[in-house]
Amino acid sequence: MNITKIIQLLSDTGILGIVIFLFVAWFNRINPAVKTKIASNKSANQREVLGLLDNLASNAVHLLSASYEMPGDEKREKAVADVTSQLNGLGHNVDPAIISAAIEKAYQLMTTQNTVAQAKQAQFDEGQAAAEQAFADKEVQLTEQKAKADAVVATLNVPATTQAPTEGDAK
């Protein structure tokens, strides 16, 4: 009964109407504005993280481009691991697929430029290919020499006893 008296008093003074008006205004105007502001701050934070991701990916790709002896797949895995570690260290949790895409974007951007690292990588790759070819040629040559040596070393047909006198026999 006490609650009914309070509601009656609020209704008589007009305060109940004001409370109902504010309640409706909150859900129609103020709440959506607050949600929009929160979403806007979230997207601004996401843009900031993606910008940071682009910079970290670019740095990782340029750093690993000088690792000539490392295969491309290992470079990619190391770049993704490095960037993920750096982002986690800064308190950002980013999907590994997005990080991998950023690494690929940085790589594609770098390969469109003519860098010293690319020239050195090309020289390294050519040298490695030449060394592998020389090794393969040497293996073929050694195999051929072994085959010739095996053909020359045939069993000799020597009789167990000889009829002719040998040196040092008495005549």
JSON list of C-alpha atoms in Angstrom, two decimals, residues 100-156:
[
{"chain": "A", "resi": 100, "resn": "SER", "atom": "CA", "xyz": [49.16, -12.99, -42.35]},
{"chain": "A", "resi": 101, "resn": "ALA", "atom": "CA", "xyz": [47.29, -10.78, -44.82]},
{"chain": "A", "resi": 102, "resn": "ALA", "atom": "CA", "xyz": [49.18, -7.72, -43.55]},
{"chain": "A", "resi": 103, "resn": "ILE", "atom": "CA", "xyz": [52.49, -9.59, -44.01]},
{"chain": "A", "resi": 104, "resn": "GLU", "atom": "CA", "xyz": [51.49, -10.51, -47.57]},
{"chain": "A", "resi": 105, "resn": "LYS", "atom": "CA", "xyz": [50.47, -6.90, -48.29]},
{"chain": "A", "resi": 106, "resn": "ALA", "atom": "CA", "xyz": [53.82, -5.61, -46.98]},
{"chain": "A", "resi": 107, "resn": "TYR", "atom": "CA", "xyz": [55.66, -8.23, -49.04]},
{"chain": "A", "resi": 108, "resn": "GLN", "atom": "CA", "xyz": [53.75, -7.35, -52.22]},
{"chain": "A", "resi": 109, "resn": "LEU", "atom": "CA", "xyz": [54.44, -3.66, -51.62]},
{"chain": "A", "resi": 110, "resn": "MET", "atom": "CA", "xyz": [58.14, -4.35, -51.09]},
{"chain": "A", "resi": 111, "resn": "THR", "atom": "CA", "xyz": [58.45, -6.55, -54.18]},
{"chain": "A", "resi": 112, "resn": "THR", "atom": "CA", "xyz": [57.07, -3.79, -56.37]},
{"chain": "A", "resi": 113, "resn": "GLN", "atom": "CA", "xyz": [60.02, -1.66, -55.29]},
{"chain": "A", "resi": 114, "resn": "ASN", "atom": "CA", "xyz": [63.53, -2.30, -56.55]},
{"chain": "A", "resi": 115, "resn": "THR", "atom": "CA", "xyz": [65.45, -2.80, -53.31]},
{"chain": "A", "resi": 116, "resn": "VAL", "atom": "CA", "xyz": [69.06, -3.74, -52.62]},
{"chain": "A", "resi": 117, "resn": "ALA", "atom": "CA", "xyz": [67.83, -6.74, -50.62]},
{"chain": "A", "resi": 118, "resn": "GLN", "atom": "CA", "xyz": [65.98, -8.05, -53.68]},
{"chain": "A", "resi": 119, "resn": "ALA", "atom": "CA", "xyz": [69.11, -7.76, -55.81]},
{"chain": "A", "resi": 120, "resn": "LYS", "atom": "CA", "xyz": [71.18, -9.56, -53.18]},
{"chain": "A", "resi": 121, "resn": "GLN", "atom": "CA", "xyz": [68.50, -12.25, -52.77]},
{"chain": "A", "resi": 122, "resn": "ALA", "atom": "CA", "xyz": [68.53, -12.79, -56.54]},
{"chain": "A", "resi": 123, "resn": "GLN", "atom": "CA", "xyz": [72.33, -13.11, -56.51]},
{"chain": "A", "resi": 124, "resn": "PHE", "atom": "CA", "xyz": [72.14, -15.55, -53.61]},
{"chain": "A", "resi": 125, "resn": "ASP", "atom": "CA", "xyz": [69.47, -17.62, -55.36]},
{"chain": "A", "resi": 126, "resn": "GLU", "atom": "CA", "xyz": [71.52, -17.72, -58.59]},
{"chain": "A", "resi": 127, "resn": "GLY", "atom": "CA", "xyz": [74.65, -18.76, -56.68]},
{"chain": "A", "resi": 128, "resn": "GLN", "atom": "CA", "xyz": [72.76, -21.43, -54.79]},
{"chain": "A", "resi": 129, "resn": "ALA", "atom": "CA", "xyz": [71.24, -22.77, -58.03]},
{"chain": "A", "resi": 130, "resn": "ALA", "atom": "CA", "xyz": [74.68, -22.81, -59.69]},
{"chain": "A", "resi": 131, "resn": "ALA", "atom": "CA", "xyz": [76.19, -24.65, -56.71]},
{"chain": "A", "resi": 132, "resn": "GLU", "atom": "CA", "xyz": [73.38, -27.22, -56.74]},
{"chain": "A", "resi": 133, "resn": "GLN", "atom": "CA", "xyz": [73.84, -27.72, -60.50]},
{"chain": "A", "resi": 134, "resn": "ALA", "atom": "CA", "xyz": [77.62, -28.12, -60.10]},
{"chain": "A", "resi": 135, "resn": "PHE", "atom": "CA", "xyz": [77.02, -30.66, -57.33]},
{"chain": "A", "resi": 136, "resn": "ALA", "atom": "CA", "xyz": [74.57, -32.60, -59.53]},
{"chain": "A", "resi": 137, "resn": "ASP", "atom": "CA", "xyz": [77.04, -32.52, -62.45]},
{"chain": "A", "resi": 138, "resn": "LYS", "atom": "CA", "xyz": [79.83, -33.79, -60.18]},
{"chain": "A", "resi": 139, "resn": "GLU", "atom": "CA", "xyz": [77.60, -36.63, -58.93]},
{"chain": "A", "resi": 140, "resn": "VAL", "atom": "CA", "xyz": [76.90, -37.67, -62.54]},
{"chain": "A", "resi": 141, "resn": "GLN", "atom": "CA", "xyz": [80.62, -37.50, -63.38]},
{"chain": "A", "resi": 142, "resn": "LEU", "atom": "CA", "xyz": [81.53, -39.61, -60.33]},
{"chain": "A", "resi": 143, "resn": "THR", "atom": "CA", "xyz": [78.84, -42.15, -61.19]},
{"chain": "A", "resi": 144, "resn": "GLU", "atom": "CA", "xyz": [80.19, -42.44, -64.75]},
{"chain": "A", "resi": 145, "resn": "GLN", "atom": "CA", "xyz": [83.77, -42.85, -63.49]},
{"chain": "A", "resi": 146, "resn": "LYS", "atom": "CA", "xyz": [82.68, -45.55, -61.06]},
{"chain": "A", "resi": 147, "resn": "ALA", "atom": "CA", "xyz": [80.84, -47.37, -63.85]},
{"chain": "A", "resi": 148, "resn": "LYS", "atom": "CA", "xyz": [83.97, -47.26, -66.07]},
{"chain": "A", "resi": 149, "resn": "ALA", "atom": "CA", "xyz": [86.16, -48.47, -63.22]},
{"chain": "A", "resi": 150, "resn": "ASP", "atom": "CA", "xyz": [83.78, -51.34, -62.51]},
{"chain": "A", "resi": 151, "resn": "ALA", "atom": "CA", "xyz": [83.84, -52.31, -66.20]},
{"chain": "A", "resi": 152, "resn": "VAL", "atom": "CA", "xyz": [87.67, -52.34, -66.33]},
{"chain": "A", "resi": 153, "resn": "VAL", "atom": "CA", "xyz": [88.04, -54.41, -63.19]},
{"chain": "A", "resi": 154, "resn": "ALA", "atom": "CA", "xyz": [86.82, -57.65, -64.73]},
{"chain": "A", "resi": 155, "resn": "THR", "atom": "CA", "xyz": [87.91, -60.95, -63.27]},
{"chain": "A", "resi": 156, "resn": "LEU", "atom": "CA", "xyz": [91.05, -62.29, -64.88]}
]
